[in-house]
Amino acid sequence: MTTLEVKPSNDLSVDLTGKQSRRRKELFVHIVLAAAGAVSLIISILIIWSLLKEAWTFIFNVEWANVWSIGWFPRRGFYDVKTLIVATFITTGIAMAIATPLGLGAAIYLSEYASKRFRAIVKPILEILAGVPSVVIGFFALSWVAPQIVSRIGGSDGGSLMAAGIGVGILTIPLVASISEDSMRADPDSLREASSGLGARKRHTIFSVIIPASISGLVASFIVATSRAIGETMVVFLAGGAADTAIFTSSAYDGSLTMTAAMASLSSGTDSVVGEGLTFQSLFFVGLILFALTLVLNMIATRFVNKVRERY
Amino acid sequence: MNGANNMSDVNNMTDVSDLNGTANSMNGEQEHIFYARDLNIYYGDHHAVADVNLDIYSKEITAFIGPSGCGKTSVLRCYNRMNDLIPIAKVEGTLEYKGLNLYGSQIDPVEVRRRIGMVFQKPNPFPKSIYENVAYGPKVCGMSRNRSELDDIVERSLKRAALWDEVKGRLKSSAFGLSGGQQQRLCIARAIAVDPDVLLMDEPCSSLDPIATTRIEELMDGLKNDYTIIIVTHNMQQAARISDKTAFFTTEENAETGMRTGMLIEFDIAEKIFSNPNDERTENYVTGRFG
């Protein structure tokens, strides 16, 4: 048996140490980017902490009978959160009942039916619509939707949860349409060809192949829009039909305050909210509930998406 | 033949030799299933394929060969009106399937595609289970009424595509867990599940390794008893091995526009195309001197 002898090379012209300054620059970039990421994390923690701190005071000092009472009259010590939660669910429900079919329909049309040229014109318009300030939509809901639509379906021509919900729905249509369209367009054409090649009609291809394949994006668009609808403040504040107090109601035709509208009206009053018992702290309590609600919603969404997603 | 310009004159001459070829070396009793005359394909302003005259015969394998851009895939996609999916594509001329004008105003392209199935270059299973992939066609075509009927169709199709033994234990798992060759056989199973008359195959082996390719070729040989198969291939050995008849396409540059237009040069039984073709261009291509 022979052993292979390896002779180390003594070639001194090779230098693999690299330039110190370049390695330092690399480290610098690394730190800057890590810091940028850390800032948003720190801000999130600060938000939660400030919410919890004031909400804590509220939770430990409030008369709980007043938290489940006749309505939201914070300056008089009645903090009925179910008034706010029910109003929020009503406006969000109405908004999604409008935004989901219209947004999804628009997305399917743009992605599967519209010509390239039509899409090139309409998609940017849709995105401009998404940028309309919510205060404008709020006025639109109050001055047009309420008298022209709500009053004709049995409501009043002033502000109501129905008017606010329709306003929020209009606001979220472009959001649903845009995200859904992106996710359906991301499906490869080979899927559409495979389906057509089997003698499937367009509607079969869309409902049996394209939509299932892009379900995670569609659910994402629904969740983002729902979160947006729950968190929307200006439209429900302007068109919700209640100024700063509200009696409990479960009718969409009544005026009421959503969680966000209640917070906005409390903190925008002319008299200071501080010092009125637990009025100031109640803001944070409502904020905490709002935060928990959207968190749970997002968690459900993530679970759902993981369960139904068709993997490529 | 009414040749209006030089190019189609040249082509018409080839046609004559084609038709002569048909009379001489092909079995005259065979019935043709497709009949194409003066088939022209345009993509926008681009004249992609000019004046194709071609008969496809029932229950055999016809291969389309030729260099890239010669229009063989474009012609293939005319047979099940797949070109309709490309908005700028336009097809002119006569294309008949069993005597019916495929591009007639009464024809529903969806019905055409139910009878004339297609297998694509890249395996393109749906992001669904193996079972759902095969069951998709029968479902959307309204072929099966109940579950057990559907189960039968799925099993039969997978057996036909020589995939059953490999997947019978995991019909519910994702089609993406299969290898490339298995995926392509799944696509073949999916295509034959709707019981078509014709299978169009667009370079079905171009993304597969040699072993998977051999399996697909064996499969095709078995399928031709029941189906008419048209296959586009870049692989001349493959065409020589499996096809009964072979059509050779090539491109010529238009002197005025500089655009390349594909045309059919020669169509004959495979043996003749690969051993003793009539046209010099065919000979140059099959012997590897060109393309």
Coordinates of C-alpha atoms in Angstrom, one line a residue:
Chain A
M1 CA 0.0 0.0 0.0
T2 CA 1.3 3.4 -0.8
T3 CA 0.4 6.5 1.1
L4 CA -0.3 9.7 -0.7
E5 CA 2.0 12.4 0.4
V6 CA 0.6 15.9 0.4
K7 CA 3.0 18.7 0.5
P8 CA 1.9 22.0 1.9
S9 CA 2.4 24.9 -0.5
N10 CA 4.4 27.8 0.7
D11 CA 3.0 30.3 -1.8
L12 CA 3.2 33.6 0.0
S13 CA 1.6 35.6 -2.8
V14 CA -1.9 34.4 -1.6
D15 CA -3.5 36.6 1.1
L16 CA -6.9 35.7 2.3
T17 CA -7.2 38.0 5.3
G18 CA -9.4 40.6 3.5
K19 CA -9.5 44.3 4.1
Q20 CA -10.3 45.4 7.7
S21 CA -12.3 48.5 6.6
R22 CA -14.6 46.4 4.4
R23 CA -15.3 44.0 7.2
R24 CA -16.1 46.9 9.6
K25 CA -18.5 48.4 7.0
E26 CA -20.3 45.1 6.8
L27 CA -20.6 45.0 10.6
F28 CA -21.9 48.6 10.6
V29 CA -24.7 47.8 8.0
H30 CA -25.6 44.8 10.1
I31 CA -26.0 46.9 13.2
V32 CA -28.0 49.7 11.5
L33 CA -30.5 47.2 10.0
A34 CA -30.9 45.3 13.3
A35 CA -31.5 48.6 15.1
A36 CA -34.2 49.5 12.5
G37 CA -35.9 46.2 13.2
A38 CA -35.6 46.7 17.0
V39 CA -37.2 50.1 16.9
S40 CA -40.5 48.8 15.7
L41 CA -40.4 46.0 18.2
I42 CA -39.7 48.5 21.0
I43 CA -42.6 50.7 19.9
S44 CA -44.9 47.8 19.9
I45 CA -43.9 46.9 23.5
L46 CA -44.3 50.5 24.5
I47 CA -47.8 50.6 23.1
I48 CA -48.8 47.5 24.9
W49 CA -47.2 48.7 28.1
S50 CA -49.0 52.1 28.1
L51 CA -52.3 50.4 27.3
L52 CA -51.9 47.9 30.1
K53 CA -50.7 50.5 32.7
E54 CA -53.8 52.7 32.4
A55 CA -56.2 49.8 31.7
W56 CA -54.9 48.1 34.9
T57 CA -56.0 51.1 37.0
F58 CA -59.4 51.0 35.4
I59 CA -59.9 47.2 35.9
F60 CA -59.0 47.4 39.6
N61 CA -61.0 50.5 40.5
V62 CA -64.1 50.4 38.4
E63 CA -67.5 49.4 39.7
W64 CA -68.0 46.3 37.5
A65 CA -71.8 46.7 37.5
N66 CA -71.2 49.9 35.5
V67 CA -69.2 48.1 32.8
W68 CA -72.3 46.0 32.0
S69 CA -75.1 48.5 32.2
I70 CA -77.4 50.6 30.1
G71 CA -75.0 52.4 27.8
W72 CA -71.8 54.3 27.3
F73 CA -71.9 57.5 29.5
P74 CA -68.3 57.7 30.6
R75 CA -68.6 61.2 32.2
R76 CA -71.3 59.8 34.4
G77 CA -69.5 56.6 35.3
F78 CA -71.4 54.2 33.0
Y79 CA -68.9 52.3 31.0
D80 CA -71.0 49.7 29.2
V81 CA -68.4 48.1 26.9
K82 CA -71.0 45.8 25.3
T83 CA -72.6 48.9 23.7
L84 CA -69.3 49.7 22.0
I85 CA -68.5 46.1 21.1
V86 CA -71.9 45.4 19.6
A87 CA -71.8 48.6 17.7
T88 CA -68.3 47.7 16.4
F89 CA -69.5 44.2 15.3
I90 CA -72.5 45.8 13.6
T91 CA -70.5 48.3 11.5
T92 CA -67.8 45.8 10.8
G93 CA -70.3 43.1 9.8
I94 CA -72.1 45.5 7.4
A95 CA -68.8 46.7 6.0
M96 CA -67.6 43.2 5.3
A97 CA -70.9 42.2 3.9
I98 CA -70.4 45.0 1.3
A99 CA -66.7 44.9 0.8
T100 CA -66.2 41.1 0.5
P101 CA -68.5 40.4 -2.4
L102 CA -67.9 43.6 -4.2
G103 CA -64.1 43.5 -3.6
L104 CA -63.8 39.9 -4.5
G105 CA -66.0 40.3 -7.6
A106 CA -63.9 43.2 -8.8
A107 CA -60.7 41.2 -8.2
I108 CA -62.0 38.2 -10.1
Y109 CA -63.1 40.4 -13.0
L110 CA -59.8 42.3 -13.1
S111 CA -57.7 39.1 -12.8
E112 CA -59.5 36.7 -15.0
Y113 CA -61.8 38.6 -17.4
A114 CA -60.6 42.1 -18.0
S115 CA -58.3 42.8 -20.9
K116 CA -54.7 43.9 -20.3
R117 CA -55.5 47.4 -21.2
F118 CA -58.6 47.7 -19.1
R119 CA -56.7 46.4 -16.1
A120 CA -53.9 48.8 -16.7
I121 CA -56.4 51.7 -16.4
V122 CA -58.6 50.4 -13.6
K123 CA -56.1 49.0 -11.2
P124 CA -54.4 52.3 -10.5
I125 CA -57.8 54.0 -10.1
L126 CA -58.7 51.3 -7.5
E127 CA -55.5 52.1 -5.7
I128 CA -56.3 55.8 -5.7
L129 CA -59.7 55.0 -4.2
A130 CA -58.0 53.2 -1.4
G131 CA -56.1 56.4 -0.6
V132 CA -59.2 58.6 -0.2
P133 CA -59.0 60.0 3.3
S134 CA -61.5 58.4 5.7
V135 CA -62.8 61.8 6.8
V136 CA -64.0 62.3 3.2
I137 CA -65.7 58.9 3.2
G138 CA -67.3 59.8 6.5
F139 CA -68.9 62.9 5.2
F140 CA -70.0 61.0 2.1
A141 CA -71.6 58.4 4.3
L142 CA -73.4 61.1 6.4
S143 CA -74.4 63.4 3.6
W144 CA -75.2 60.9 0.8
V145 CA -75.4 57.3 1.9
A146 CA -77.7 58.2 4.9
P147 CA -80.4 60.2 3.0
Q148 CA -80.1 58.3 -0.3
I149 CA -79.7 54.7 0.8
V150 CA -80.3 54.2 4.5
S151 CA -83.5 56.2 4.6
R152 CA -84.9 54.1 1.7
I153 CA -84.3 50.8 3.4
G154 CA -86.1 51.8 6.6
G155 CA -83.5 53.9 8.4
S156 CA -83.2 57.6 9.2
D157 CA -81.6 60.1 6.9
G158 CA -79.1 61.1 9.6
G159 CA -76.2 59.2 11.0
S160 CA -76.7 55.6 12.0
L161 CA -74.6 52.4 12.4
M162 CA -75.9 51.3 9.0
A163 CA -74.7 54.5 7.3
A164 CA -71.3 54.1 9.1
G165 CA -71.1 50.4 8.1
I166 CA -71.8 51.2 4.5
G167 CA -69.2 54.0 4.6
V168 CA -66.6 51.6 6.1
G169 CA -67.5 49.0 3.5
I170 CA -66.9 51.5 0.7
L171 CA -63.6 52.3 2.3
T172 CA -62.5 48.7 2.4
I173 CA -63.6 47.5 -1.1
P174 CA -60.4 48.6 -2.8
L175 CA -58.3 46.9 -0.1
V176 CA -60.1 43.6 -0.6
A177 CA -60.0 44.0 -4.4
S178 CA -56.3 44.9 -4.6
I179 CA -54.9 42.2 -2.3
S180 CA -57.2 39.5 -3.8
E181 CA -56.4 40.5 -7.3
D182 CA -52.7 40.4 -6.6
S183 CA -53.0 36.9 -5.1
M184 CA -55.0 35.5 -8.0
R185 CA -52.7 37.0 -10.6
A186 CA -49.8 35.3 -8.8
D187 CA -51.3 31.9 -9.8
P188 CA -49.3 30.6 -12.8
D189 CA -51.0 30.6 -16.2
S190 CA -50.1 26.9 -16.5
L191 CA -52.9 26.2 -14.0
R192 CA -55.4 28.1 -16.1
E193 CA -54.2 26.2 -19.2
A194 CA -54.3 22.9 -17.5
S195 CA -57.9 23.5 -16.5
S196 CA -59.0 24.8 -19.9
G197 CA -57.3 21.9 -21.6
L198 CA -59.5 19.5 -19.6
G199 CA -62.6 21.2 -21.0
A200 CA -63.4 23.3 -17.9
R201 CA -65.3 26.5 -18.4
K202 CA -63.9 29.7 -17.1
R203 CA -66.1 29.7 -14.1
H204 CA -65.0 26.2 -13.2
T205 CA -61.4 27.3 -13.6
I206 CA -61.9 30.3 -11.4
F207 CA -64.0 28.6 -8.6
S208 CA -62.3 25.2 -8.6
V209 CA -58.7 26.0 -9.4
I210 CA -57.8 29.7 -9.1
I211 CA -59.7 30.6 -5.9
P212 CA -58.6 27.4 -4.0
A213 CA -55.0 28.0 -5.1
S214 CA -55.0 31.6 -3.9
I215 CA -57.2 31.1 -0.8
S216 CA -54.4 32.2 1.6
G217 CA -54.2 35.5 -0.2
L218 CA -58.0 35.9 -0.3
V219 CA -58.3 35.1 3.4
A220 CA -55.5 37.5 4.1
S221 CA -57.3 40.3 2.2
F222 CA -60.5 39.5 4.2
I223 CA -58.6 39.7 7.5
V224 CA -56.7 42.9 6.6
A225 CA -60.0 44.5 5.6
T226 CA -61.7 43.3 8.8
S227 CA -59.0 44.6 10.9
R228 CA -59.2 47.9 9.0
A229 CA -62.9 48.0 9.5
I230 CA -62.7 47.3 13.2
G231 CA -60.0 50.0 13.6
E232 CA -61.6 52.5 11.3
T233 CA -62.4 55.6 13.4
M234 CA -63.3 58.7 11.3
V235 CA -66.2 57.2 9.3
V236 CA -67.9 55.7 12.3
F237 CA -67.3 58.8 14.3
L238 CA -68.9 61.1 11.7
A239 CA -71.7 58.9 10.4
G240 CA -72.4 56.6 13.4
G241 CA -75.1 58.9 14.7
A242 CA -73.9 59.4 18.2
A243 CA -71.8 62.2 19.6
D244 CA -70.1 61.1 22.8
T245 CA -72.7 59.0 24.6
A246 CA -74.8 56.1 23.5
I247 CA -77.6 53.9 24.9
F248 CA -77.1 50.2 24.2
T249 CA -78.7 49.1 20.9
S250 CA -78.5 46.1 18.7
S251 CA -80.2 47.7 15.8
A252 CA -78.2 48.9 12.8
Y253 CA -80.7 51.7 12.2
D254 CA -79.9 53.4 15.5
G255 CA -77.0 55.7 16.2
S256 CA -74.3 54.4 18.5
L257 CA -70.7 54.5 19.3
T258 CA -68.1 51.9 18.2
M259 CA -65.0 51.3 20.3
T260 CA -63.0 53.6 18.1
A261 CA -65.6 56.3 17.9
A262 CA -66.0 56.3 21.7
M263 CA -62.3 56.7 22.2
A264 CA -62.1 59.5 19.6
S265 CA -65.0 61.4 21.0
L266 CA -63.8 61.1 24.6
S267 CA -60.3 62.4 23.8
S268 CA -61.5 65.1 21.5
G269 CA -64.0 66.8 23.8
T270 CA -63.4 70.4 24.8
D271 CA -63.3 69.7 28.5
S272 CA -60.4 67.7 29.8
V273 CA -61.1 64.1 30.3
V274 CA -58.5 63.8 33.0
G275 CA -59.7 64.0 36.5
E276 CA -63.2 62.8 35.9
G277 CA -63.0 59.6 37.9
L278 CA -62.0 56.7 35.6
T279 CA -63.0 58.4 32.4
F280 CA -59.5 58.8 31.1
Q281 CA -58.5 55.2 32.1
S282 CA -61.6 53.9 30.3
L283 CA -60.1 55.0 27.0
F284 CA -57.2 52.6 27.6
F285 CA -59.5 49.8 28.7
V286 CA -61.4 50.0 25.4
G287 CA -58.2 50.3 23.5
L288 CA -57.0 47.1 25.2
I289 CA -60.2 45.2 24.2
L290 CA -59.8 46.5 20.6
F291 CA -56.2 45.3 20.6
A292 CA -57.1 41.9 21.9
L293 CA -59.9 41.6 19.4
T294 CA -57.7 42.2 16.4
L295 CA -55.0 40.0 17.8
V296 CA -57.4 37.1 18.2
L297 CA -58.7 37.7 14.7
N298 CA -55.2 37.6 13.2
M299 CA -54.5 34.4 15.1
I300 CA -57.6 32.7 13.8
A301 CA -56.8 33.8 10.3
T302 CA -53.3 32.4 10.5
R303 CA -54.6 29.1 11.7
F304 CA -57.3 29.0 9.0
V305 CA -54.8 29.9 6.2
N306 CA -52.4 27.1 7.3
K307 CA -55.2 24.6 7.4
V308 CA -56.8 25.2 4.0
R309 CA -53.8 26.4 1.9
E310 CA -53.1 24.3 -1.1
R311 CA -49.4 24.0 -1.4
Y312 CA -47.4 24.5 -4.5
Chain B
M1 CA -54.2 26.0 -54.7
N2 CA -54.2 29.7 -55.2
G3 CA -50.8 31.0 -54.4
A4 CA -51.0 34.7 -54.0
N5 CA -47.3 35.4 -53.2
N6 CA -44.0 33.8 -53.7
M7 CA -43.8 32.3 -50.3
S8 CA -47.0 30.4 -50.6
D9 CA -46.0 29.2 -54.0
V10 CA -43.0 27.6 -52.6
N11 CA -45.1 26.1 -49.9
N12 CA -47.7 24.9 -52.3
M13 CA -45.1 23.0 -54.2
T14 CA -44.2 21.2 -51.0
D15 CA -47.9 20.5 -50.6
V16 CA -48.0 18.7 -53.8
S17 CA -45.1 16.5 -52.9
D18 CA -46.8 15.9 -49.6
L19 CA -50.0 14.8 -51.1
N20 CA -48.1 12.6 -53.5
G21 CA -46.3 11.2 -50.5
T22 CA -49.6 10.4 -49.0
A23 CA -50.7 8.5 -52.0
N24 CA -47.4 6.6 -52.4
S25 CA -46.2 5.6 -49.0
M26 CA -49.2 5.9 -46.8
N27 CA -52.0 3.5 -46.4
G28 CA -54.9 4.9 -48.4
E29 CA -57.5 3.1 -46.4
Q30 CA -56.7 4.9 -43.2
E31 CA -59.2 7.6 -42.1
H32 CA -58.0 10.9 -41.1
I33 CA -59.3 12.6 -38.0
F34 CA -57.9 16.1 -38.6
Y35 CA -57.8 17.8 -41.9
A36 CA -56.0 21.1 -42.2
R37 CA -55.8 23.2 -45.4
D38 CA -54.0 26.6 -45.7
L39 CA -53.8 26.9 -41.9
N40 CA -52.2 30.3 -41.0
I41 CA -51.5 31.5 -37.5
Y42 CA -50.8 35.1 -36.6
Y43 CA -49.7 36.6 -33.3
G44 CA -50.6 40.3 -33.7
D45 CA -48.7 41.4 -36.8
H46 CA -46.4 38.4 -36.7
H47 CA -47.2 35.7 -39.2
A48 CA -46.2 32.8 -37.1
V49 CA -47.2 29.9 -39.3
A50 CA -48.0 29.9 -43.0
D51 CA -50.1 27.6 -45.1
V52 CA -50.1 24.3 -43.3
N53 CA -51.8 21.4 -45.1
L54 CA -51.8 18.3 -43.0
D55 CA -53.9 15.2 -42.3
I56 CA -53.7 13.5 -39.0
Y57 CA -54.7 9.8 -38.9
S58 CA -56.7 8.1 -36.3
K59 CA -55.2 5.8 -33.6
E60 CA -51.6 6.5 -34.3
I61 CA -48.8 8.8 -33.1
T62 CA -48.0 11.8 -35.2
A63 CA -44.8 13.7 -34.2
F64 CA -44.1 17.3 -35.0
I65 CA -40.4 18.0 -35.3
G66 CA -38.4 21.0 -36.3
P67 CA -36.1 23.7 -34.9
S68 CA -37.3 26.2 -32.3
G69 CA -39.8 28.8 -33.5
C70 CA -40.9 26.7 -36.4
G71 CA -44.5 26.8 -35.3
K72 CA -45.0 23.2 -34.3
T73 CA -46.4 24.1 -30.9
S74 CA -48.6 26.8 -32.4
V75 CA -50.1 24.3 -34.8
L76 CA -50.6 21.8 -32.0
R77 CA -52.5 24.4 -30.0
C78 CA -54.9 24.9 -32.9
Y79 CA -56.2 21.4 -32.6
N80 CA -58.0 22.1 -29.3
R81 CA -58.3 25.8 -29.7
M82 CA -55.8 26.5 -27.0
N83 CA -54.6 29.5 -29.0
D84 CA -57.9 31.1 -28.1
L85 CA -56.5 31.8 -24.7
I86 CA -53.9 34.1 -26.2
P87 CA -55.7 37.3 -27.0
I88 CA -53.6 38.4 -29.9
A89 CA -53.6 35.0 -31.6
K90 CA -55.5 34.6 -34.9
V91 CA -56.1 31.4 -36.9
E92 CA -57.1 31.4 -40.5
G93 CA -57.8 28.6 -43.0
T94 CA -59.5 25.3 -42.7
L95 CA -59.2 22.9 -39.8
E96 CA -61.6 20.1 -39.6
Y97 CA -62.0 17.4 -36.9
K98 CA -64.1 14.5 -38.2
G99 CA -65.4 16.7 -40.9
L100 CA -66.4 19.5 -38.5
N101 CA -64.9 22.9 -38.9
L102 CA -63.2 23.5 -35.6
Y103 CA -63.2 27.2 -36.0
G104 CA -66.8 27.4 -37.2
S105 CA -69.0 29.9 -35.4
Q106 CA -71.2 27.2 -33.9
I107 CA -68.3 25.5 -32.2
D108 CA -67.8 25.8 -28.5
P109 CA -64.1 25.6 -27.7
V110 CA -64.8 24.1 -24.3
E111 CA -66.5 21.1 -26.0
V112 CA -63.5 20.8 -28.3
R113 CA -61.2 20.6 -25.4
R114 CA -63.2 17.9 -23.7
R115 CA -62.7 15.6 -26.7
I116 CA -59.1 16.8 -27.5
G117 CA -57.0 16.7 -24.4
M118 CA -53.6 18.2 -23.8
V119 CA -50.5 17.4 -21.9
F120 CA -48.1 20.3 -21.4
Q121 CA -44.4 20.8 -21.6
K122 CA -43.9 21.3 -17.9
P123 CA -45.9 19.0 -15.6
N124 CA -48.7 21.3 -14.3
P125 CA -50.7 19.4 -11.7
F126 CA -53.2 21.4 -9.7
P127 CA -52.3 22.3 -6.1
K128 CA -54.7 19.5 -5.0
S129 CA -54.4 15.9 -4.0
I130 CA -53.5 13.2 -6.5
Y131 CA -57.1 12.0 -6.4
E132 CA -58.6 15.5 -6.9
N133 CA -56.2 16.1 -9.9
V134 CA -57.6 13.1 -11.8
A135 CA -61.2 13.7 -10.7
Y136 CA -61.2 17.3 -11.7
G137 CA -62.0 16.8 -15.4
P138 CA -64.8 14.3 -14.9
K139 CA -66.2 16.6 -12.2
V140 CA -66.3 19.8 -14.3
C141 CA -67.5 17.9 -17.3
G142 CA -70.4 16.5 -15.3
M143 CA -69.3 13.0 -16.2
S144 CA -69.8 11.1 -13.0
R145 CA -72.9 11.1 -10.8
N146 CA -71.5 9.6 -7.6
R147 CA -68.4 8.9 -5.6
S148 CA -67.9 5.3 -6.5
E149 CA -68.1 6.1 -10.2
L150 CA -65.5 8.8 -9.7
D151 CA -63.3 6.4 -7.7
D152 CA -63.5 4.0 -10.7
I153 CA -62.5 6.7 -13.2
V154 CA -59.6 7.8 -11.0
E155 CA -58.3 4.3 -10.6
R156 CA -58.7 3.4 -14.3
S157 CA -57.0 6.6 -15.4
L158 CA -54.1 6.2 -13.1
K159 CA -53.7 2.6 -14.2
R160 CA -53.8 3.7 -17.8
A161 CA -51.1 6.2 -17.1
A162 CA -49.0 3.5 -15.3
L163 CA -49.0 5.4 -12.1
W164 CA -51.5 3.5 -10.0
D165 CA -49.1 1.2 -8.3
E166 CA -46.9 4.1 -7.2
V167 CA -49.7 6.2 -5.8
K168 CA -52.6 4.0 -4.7
G169 CA -51.6 4.3 -1.1
R170 CA -51.5 8.1 -1.0
L171 CA -54.3 9.3 -3.3
K172 CA -55.2 12.0 -0.7
S173 CA -51.7 13.5 -0.5
S174 CA -50.6 16.5 -2.6
A175 CA -49.6 16.0 -6.2
F176 CA -46.6 18.2 -5.5
G177 CA -45.0 15.4 -3.5
L178 CA -44.6 13.4 -6.7
S179 CA -41.4 13.4 -8.8
G180 CA -41.4 15.3 -12.1
G181 CA -41.9 12.1 -14.1
Q182 CA -44.7 11.0 -11.9
Q183 CA -46.3 14.4 -12.1
Q184 CA -46.3 14.2 -15.9
R185 CA -47.9 10.8 -15.8
L186 CA -50.4 12.2 -13.4
C187 CA -51.1 15.0 -16.0
I188 CA -51.6 12.2 -18.6
A189 CA -54.0 10.4 -16.2
R190 CA -55.8 13.6 -15.7
A191 CA -56.1 14.2 -19.4
I192 CA -57.4 10.7 -20.2
A193 CA -59.9 10.8 -17.2
V194 CA -62.3 12.8 -19.3
D195 CA -62.1 10.1 -22.0
P196 CA -60.9 12.2 -24.9
D197 CA -60.5 11.1 -28.5
V198 CA -57.2 12.8 -29.1
L199 CA -54.2 13.6 -26.9
L200 CA -52.1 16.6 -27.8
M201 CA -48.6 16.4 -26.1
D202 CA -46.4 19.5 -26.2
E203 CA -42.9 18.3 -25.5
P204 CA -44.1 16.2 -22.6
C205 CA -40.6 14.8 -21.8
S206 CA -38.5 17.9 -22.1
S207 CA -38.3 18.5 -18.4
L208 CA -37.8 14.8 -17.5
D209 CA -34.8 12.6 -17.0
P210 CA -34.1 9.7 -19.4
I211 CA -35.7 7.0 -17.3
A212 CA -38.9 9.0 -16.8
T213 CA -38.9 9.8 -20.5
T214 CA -38.7 6.1 -21.4
R215 CA -41.7 5.4 -19.1
I216 CA -43.7 8.1 -20.9
E217 CA -42.7 6.7 -24.3
E218 CA -43.8 3.2 -23.3
L219 CA -47.0 4.6 -22.0
M220 CA -47.7 6.4 -25.2
D221 CA -47.1 3.3 -27.2
G222 CA -49.8 1.6 -25.2
L223 CA -52.2 4.5 -25.4
K224 CA -52.2 4.7 -29.2
N225 CA -54.5 1.7 -29.4
D226 CA -57.3 3.9 -28.0
Y227 CA -56.2 7.5 -28.7
T228 CA -54.9 9.5 -31.5
I229 CA -51.8 11.2 -30.3
I230 CA -50.0 14.2 -31.6
I231 CA -46.7 15.0 -30.0
V232 CA -44.4 17.9 -30.4
T233 CA -40.8 17.0 -29.7
H234 CA -37.4 18.5 -29.9
N235 CA -35.9 15.0 -29.5
M236 CA -35.5 13.4 -33.0
Q237 CA -34.6 10.0 -31.6
Q238 CA -37.9 10.2 -29.6
A239 CA -39.8 11.0 -32.8
A240 CA -38.1 8.2 -34.7
R241 CA -38.8 5.7 -31.9
I242 CA -42.4 6.4 -31.1
S243 CA -44.1 8.1 -34.1
D244 CA -46.0 6.4 -36.9
K245 CA -46.0 9.6 -39.0
T246 CA -43.8 12.6 -38.7
A247 CA -44.2 16.2 -39.8
F248 CA -41.1 18.3 -40.2
F249 CA -41.5 22.1 -39.8
T250 CA -39.0 24.8 -40.2
T251 CA -38.8 28.6 -40.4
E252 CA -38.0 31.0 -43.1
E253 CA -37.2 34.6 -42.8
N254 CA -39.5 37.0 -44.7
A255 CA -37.2 39.1 -46.8
E256 CA -39.3 42.3 -46.3
T257 CA -40.2 42.2 -42.7
G258 CA -37.3 40.1 -41.3
M259 CA -39.8 38.1 -39.2
R260 CA -39.6 34.4 -39.1
T261 CA -42.5 32.3 -40.3
G262 CA -42.9 28.7 -39.6
M263 CA -44.0 26.2 -42.3
L264 CA -44.6 22.6 -42.8
I265 CA -41.9 21.1 -45.1
E266 CA -42.7 17.4 -45.2
F267 CA -45.1 14.9 -43.8
D268 CA -44.7 11.2 -44.2
I269 CA -44.5 7.9 -42.4
A270 CA -41.7 8.2 -39.7
E271 CA -39.4 5.7 -41.3
K272 CA -39.4 7.6 -44.6
I273 CA -38.8 11.0 -42.9
F274 CA -35.8 9.6 -40.9
S275 CA -34.3 7.4 -43.6
N276 CA -35.1 8.8 -47.0
P277 CA -36.9 12.2 -46.9
N278 CA -38.0 13.9 -50.1
D279 CA -36.9 17.4 -49.1
E280 CA -33.3 18.4 -48.7
R281 CA -34.2 20.5 -45.6
T282 CA -35.7 17.6 -43.9
E283 CA -32.7 15.5 -44.6
N284 CA -30.4 18.2 -43.3
Y285 CA -32.4 18.4 -40.1
V286 CA -32.8 14.7 -39.3
T287 CA -29.1 14.0 -40.0
G288 CA -28.1 16.8 -37.7
R289 CA -26.6 19.2 -40.3
F290 CA -29.0 21.9 -39.5
G291 CA -31.1 23.2 -36.6

